[in-house]
Amino acid sequence: MLEKIASLFGIPFVQYKYLLHTENTVSKRAIEGRPHVSNILNYVFGFIISASFFYIPLLTDISIYNYALIGITVSMVMIAIWTLPYFDILIYPINYPIVAHTPISSRTYFFVKLTQILSYTIKLLICLNLLPAIAGIWVRSEEYPNLQILFPLVYLTIAFISGFFTIGVMTTFAGFFTKLYAHKRLRSFAKFSQGLFPFLFSSIWIIIYFLPKNIPADTVFDGLSAAAIWFYALPNGWFAATVSVMLAQIEVIYLILTALATVSTTFLVLVPLQSIAKTYSKYLTYLIETDTKQTSMMKVKISKYAKIIKSRTILAGLCMSSVYFYRDKRMLHGILAILGGTGGFAFMLMQADSLHLGWMLKSYSSGLNITFFVLSSFFGVSLMSAFLSNVRYSEHWKASWMFKVIPLTTPLDLWRGSQITSILYIIIPYTLLLSAIAIYFWGVTGILYVLPTLVFILYNMLFHPKPASGLPFSEEINPKKGIMGCAYFIYFNLAMMVFIFILFTAYWIDTSVYFWVYCIIVVGGLIGFVYLFTKKQRNNTVESQT
Amino acid sequence: MINISHVTKEYGDKKAVDDISFEVAKGEIVGYLGPNGAGKSTTLKMLVGLLKPTSGKISVADYDAETELQEIKRQIGYVPEEAHLYEHLTLVEHLQLMGRLYHLDEELIAQKVVELTKLFDMEPQTNQRISSFSQGMRQKCIIMSALLHNPSVLLLDEPFTNLDVNTVTFLKALIQRMADLGKTILYCTHILEVAETLCPRIMIINEGKLIANASVAELREQTNQEALNEIFVQLTDTTGVDEKTDMAVRIVMGVPSDA
């Protein structure tokens, strides 16, 4: 079985097996003679801490969310602390000189290290989460008590994912931590925390258990429940919400948090893996790559869009723009800055009542809320424009010679590829985010508030200023030019006013008139967009044939 | 295959290329030599459509540059003098981009990318960003993209810059093999030894004018010089080497000119 998995990744199994054995021995020896907490002691610690979880469901009527929150928080913190001193041993290939002269590929070495990290994490996760998972069967569940029997399975799965997420976060910040503090200081801190955190945790439970009788434990837990809301903003809150959702505790906020947990985990597991792989390739480029299997395994990934998009030029534009989308820091900074604004806007709407801004949520009719439309359009268009404006200019503009020596019959198709990137990477995710916010306020009909914004953003994208040559990434960056040109900004504001004016005029005439105007704008707008977007392509093709 | 007739390129008052005419036949390797700023790169840029000639006529593979430039571009593989690339892309992404722009099939691109990177010893760098590449690696990257679409004409502007001896030896053999297969090669260089061994015919341009267009043997006969560098100096340098050296020594030593 293991042999098959190894061959699937192009790793010679015998090499992998013996190297893993050697590395385990070397890793053990590397910490010999240095002050450290042994792994076995860590596992015992884990069991002791998690044993206290049997108290929790018996002490009070704790909800699934709060119980999962406590358990997952403890597990994540412990995983973070315990992996901290292992950065230099497990993540960085410090032992590479030992094997550098041997015919071992960097890929094999990387998988050996990955196995080491995963096996250590899995053992820790089992110690920390097995008992809380079993104790969770007694947590109250008024809605679906029969589902409680599934608690251990659901909880363990999510706790494991949260553990890998933590490893992801720690690995991503490993470079940052090691730059900020010396390895020695980090190790001392980890050693100190390993003792302090379990002590604090156990102390809190003992205090709660022995509270004077006149302070009911429920009062304390009510206080803790109120505080738990603040954990919505943290990853442990997201994972706890996922446990609740999987045990049929369906609430909108839990659904949003579950989505956050899914997206962030996927991102954080992939990014560190790539980061470790890069570190390894940097250190191990001179490892002798004699394994013929590996060279024959080298494959070039064919774009997933290749089958859908017929035009090679559009595909080239899409692939290139999507790569620049997350690799060009200038572009990413612009987008992130506006995303910060969007987050502020979402928060402001959510807190509208407590901030005495309830008028912002006033709807004249379904889909007619000025604040939501203006702000969501502004941020949406800004996000889209931050991307497309930056696609025009590039620090590597001198490389655009290659577009000029190639027989491009339809140069604008490259730009069209960039436009599709903005739809896939900005407009669709942004629309989904807006939909989630709108559903939170107005239920399923909240979608009606989002559609006009979507139409507005799509048309702004369609008429966004193109590069003079029609070629993306081909103009020199000019700091004097803002993200949005002055003329474009004026046009944008005018268009928004006209949009609102039409909808309100229709509303004041009659609600049924408003309904028809709304339908025409949204349905007609979307059909018109598809027509105009594909029409330009057809025109390009005709021009190229003639 | 390549036909240039009375081509001139002017930048304001300056003539970068002044009324040059030449032909390169199918399967021929022609060395295009000249001092810095003589007009070599300008000629190549006009051939590939990066610059428009002020006057004259250019055709490649019987396609007229004025009316059928796209067809000409399809025939050409171009290695420019300066290796400017989109540095956020990896080697694979760059080659895929080029393949797609030449409308190659995705499977074919993937196959060619794997084989070319292996051939140019660039396998460990396939998924690294170009920004981390050395100048030599960038040059290899450009050469690979020029070969990707199987061009019938290769325009090479100092293709061996920054390359190691092994790669240069391999590329010299490759250029020869390409010519044997019927590909036309116009090769711009300052490395006269390579031009002498690789190119049966040499063209020399100086101050925008084509001053020589013959085989190395004919040039030897015309100039009474044995080595190509001596021929080159005789044809392009109005001031003799000895005279120039004396002048340099005098300037360095600070001796007045009338002393």
PDB file of C-alpha atoms in Angstrom, chain A residues 278 281 285 295 298-303 306 312-313 315-317 319-320 323-324 326-329 394-409 414 472-474, chain B residues 48-50 70-71 73-74 76 78 80 82-90 92-94 96-98 100-107 110 113-114 117-118 123-124 126 128-129 142:
ATOM      1  CA  LYS A 278      10.509  26.000  -1.980  1.00  0.00           C
ATOM      2  CA  SER A 281      14.416  23.137  -3.445  1.00  0.00           C
ATOM      3  CA  THR A 285      19.164  21.901  -5.637  1.00  0.00           C
ATOM      4  CA  THR A 295      12.625  12.862 -14.301  1.00  0.00           C
ATOM      5  CA  MET A 298       7.881  15.550 -14.633  1.00  0.00           C
ATOM      6  CA  LYS A 299       4.570  16.741 -15.957  1.00  0.00           C
ATOM      7  CA  VAL A 300       3.334  20.103 -17.119  1.00  0.00           C
ATOM      8  CA  LYS A 301      -0.054  20.938 -15.713  1.00  0.00           C
ATOM      9  CA  ILE A 302      -2.591  21.791 -18.372  1.00  0.00           C
ATOM     10  CA  SER A 303      -4.819  24.695 -17.395  1.00  0.00           C
ATOM     11  CA  ALA A 306      -8.098  24.998 -21.578  1.00  0.00           C
ATOM     12  CA  ARG A 312      -5.658  30.324 -27.106  1.00  0.00           C
ATOM     13  CA  THR A 313      -4.989  34.059 -26.823  1.00  0.00           C
ATOM     14  CA  LEU A 315      -6.512  31.525 -22.377  1.00  0.00           C
ATOM     15  CA  ALA A 316      -2.981  32.966 -22.405  1.00  0.00           C
ATOM     16  CA  GLY A 317      -4.302  36.294 -21.068  1.00  0.00           C
ATOM     17  CA  CYS A 319      -3.514  32.308 -17.196  1.00  0.00           C
ATOM     18  CA  MET A 320      -0.990  35.136 -17.132  1.00  0.00           C
ATOM     19  CA  VAL A 323      -0.658  34.334 -11.992  1.00  0.00           C
ATOM     20  CA  TYR A 324       0.060  38.067 -11.639  1.00  0.00           C
ATOM     21  CA  TYR A 326      -1.433  36.808  -6.530  1.00  0.00           C
ATOM     22  CA  ARG A 327       2.264  37.183  -7.343  1.00  0.00           C
ATOM     23  CA  ASP A 328       2.438  40.885  -8.157  1.00  0.00           C
ATOM     24  CA  LYS A 329       2.677  42.472  -4.717  1.00  0.00           C
ATOM     25  CA  SER A 394       3.675  46.377 -15.174  1.00  0.00           C
ATOM     26  CA  GLU A 395       7.125  46.680 -13.699  1.00  0.00           C
ATOM     27  CA  HIS A 396       8.079  44.134 -16.370  1.00  0.00           C
ATOM     28  CA  TRP A 397       6.571  46.137 -19.226  1.00  0.00           C
ATOM     29  CA  LYS A 398       9.793  45.831 -21.232  1.00  0.00           C
ATOM     30  CA  ALA A 399       8.992  42.128 -21.661  1.00  0.00           C
ATOM     31  CA  SER A 400       6.002  43.088 -23.803  1.00  0.00           C
ATOM     32  CA  TRP A 401       8.299  42.793 -26.857  1.00  0.00           C
ATOM     33  CA  MET A 402       7.238  39.162 -26.918  1.00  0.00           C
ATOM     34  CA  PHE A 403       3.615  40.085 -27.587  1.00  0.00           C
ATOM     35  CA  LYS A 404       4.788  42.227 -30.491  1.00  0.00           C
ATOM     36  CA  VAL A 405       6.846  39.557 -32.255  1.00  0.00           C
ATOM     37  CA  ILE A 406       4.058  37.006 -31.994  1.00  0.00           C
ATOM     38  CA  PRO A 407       1.389  36.852 -34.722  1.00  0.00           C
ATOM     39  CA  LEU A 408      -1.426  38.150 -32.518  1.00  0.00           C
ATOM     40  CA  THR A 409      -4.403  38.539 -34.834  1.00  0.00           C
ATOM     41  CA  LEU A 414      -5.262  39.059 -24.188  1.00  0.00           C
ATOM     42  CA  PRO A 472      -1.882  43.904 -20.940  1.00  0.00           C
ATOM     43  CA  PHE A 473       1.268  44.318 -18.825  1.00  0.00           C
ATOM     44  CA  SER A 474       2.777  46.453 -21.559  1.00  0.00           C
TER      45      SER A 474
ATOM     46  CA  VAL B  48      10.326  40.783 -36.877  1.00  0.00           C
ATOM     47  CA  GLY B  49       7.912  43.710 -36.995  1.00  0.00           C
ATOM     48  CA  LEU B  50       9.040  45.507 -33.841  1.00  0.00           C
ATOM     49  CA  GLN B  70       1.314  38.325 -39.140  1.00  0.00           C
ATOM     50  CA  GLU B  71       2.333  35.537 -41.540  1.00  0.00           C
ATOM     51  CA  LYS B  73       5.767  36.607 -37.475  1.00  0.00           C
ATOM     52  CA  ARG B  74       4.420  33.066 -37.619  1.00  0.00           C
ATOM     53  CA  ILE B  76      10.049  33.611 -37.207  1.00  0.00           C
ATOM     54  CA  TYR B  78      13.388  35.580 -32.436  1.00  0.00           C
ATOM     55  CA  PRO B  80      16.520  39.446 -28.830  1.00  0.00           C
ATOM     56  CA  GLU B  82      18.235  41.897 -24.147  1.00  0.00           C
ATOM     57  CA  ALA B  83      16.428  39.198 -22.173  1.00  0.00           C
ATOM     58  CA  HIS B  84      13.407  41.072 -20.772  1.00  0.00           C
ATOM     59  CA  LEU B  85      10.852  38.606 -19.443  1.00  0.00           C
ATOM     60  CA  TYR B  86       7.739  38.610 -17.254  1.00  0.00           C
ATOM     61  CA  GLU B  87       9.516  37.794 -14.034  1.00  0.00           C
ATOM     62  CA  HIS B  88       6.559  36.722 -11.913  1.00  0.00           C
ATOM     63  CA  LEU B  89       6.006  33.752 -14.220  1.00  0.00           C
ATOM     64  CA  THR B  90       7.769  30.440 -13.757  1.00  0.00           C
ATOM     65  CA  VAL B  92       6.813  26.499 -17.391  1.00  0.00           C
ATOM     66  CA  GLU B  93       4.248  29.298 -17.248  1.00  0.00           C
ATOM     67  CA  HIS B  94       6.363  31.424 -19.586  1.00  0.00           C
ATOM     68  CA  GLN B  96       3.007  27.809 -21.882  1.00  0.00           C
ATOM     69  CA  LEU B  97       2.189  31.475 -22.477  1.00  0.00           C
ATOM     70  CA  MET B  98       4.353  31.558 -25.593  1.00  0.00           C
ATOM     71  CA  ARG B 100      -0.620  29.475 -26.407  1.00  0.00           C
ATOM     72  CA  LEU B 101       0.096  32.746 -28.180  1.00  0.00           C
ATOM     73  CA  TYR B 102       1.392  30.709 -31.131  1.00  0.00           C
ATOM     74  CA  HIS B 103      -1.884  28.735 -30.936  1.00  0.00           C
ATOM     75  CA  LEU B 104      -0.183  25.428 -30.169  1.00  0.00           C
ATOM     76  CA  ASP B 105      -2.221  22.593 -28.725  1.00  0.00           C
ATOM     77  CA  GLU B 106      -2.054  22.323 -24.898  1.00  0.00           C
ATOM     78  CA  GLU B 107      -0.838  18.718 -24.999  1.00  0.00           C
ATOM     79  CA  ALA B 110       3.204  20.327 -22.323  1.00  0.00           C
ATOM     80  CA  VAL B 113       8.070  22.092 -22.380  1.00  0.00           C
ATOM     81  CA  VAL B 114       9.079  18.853 -20.653  1.00  0.00           C
ATOM     82  CA  THR B 117      13.622  21.996 -20.230  1.00  0.00           C
ATOM     83  CA  LYS B 118      15.339  18.621 -20.002  1.00  0.00           C
ATOM     84  CA  GLU B 123      14.471  20.832 -15.094  1.00  0.00           C
ATOM     85  CA  PRO B 124      15.205  21.948 -11.512  1.00  0.00           C
ATOM     86  CA  THR B 126      10.837  24.556 -14.205  1.00  0.00           C
ATOM     87  CA  GLN B 128      10.856  28.603 -10.185  1.00  0.00           C
ATOM     88  CA  ARG B 129      10.040  32.201 -10.964  1.00  0.00           C
ATOM     89  CA  ILE B 142      14.302  32.971 -24.451  1.00  0.00           C
TER      90      ILE B 142
END
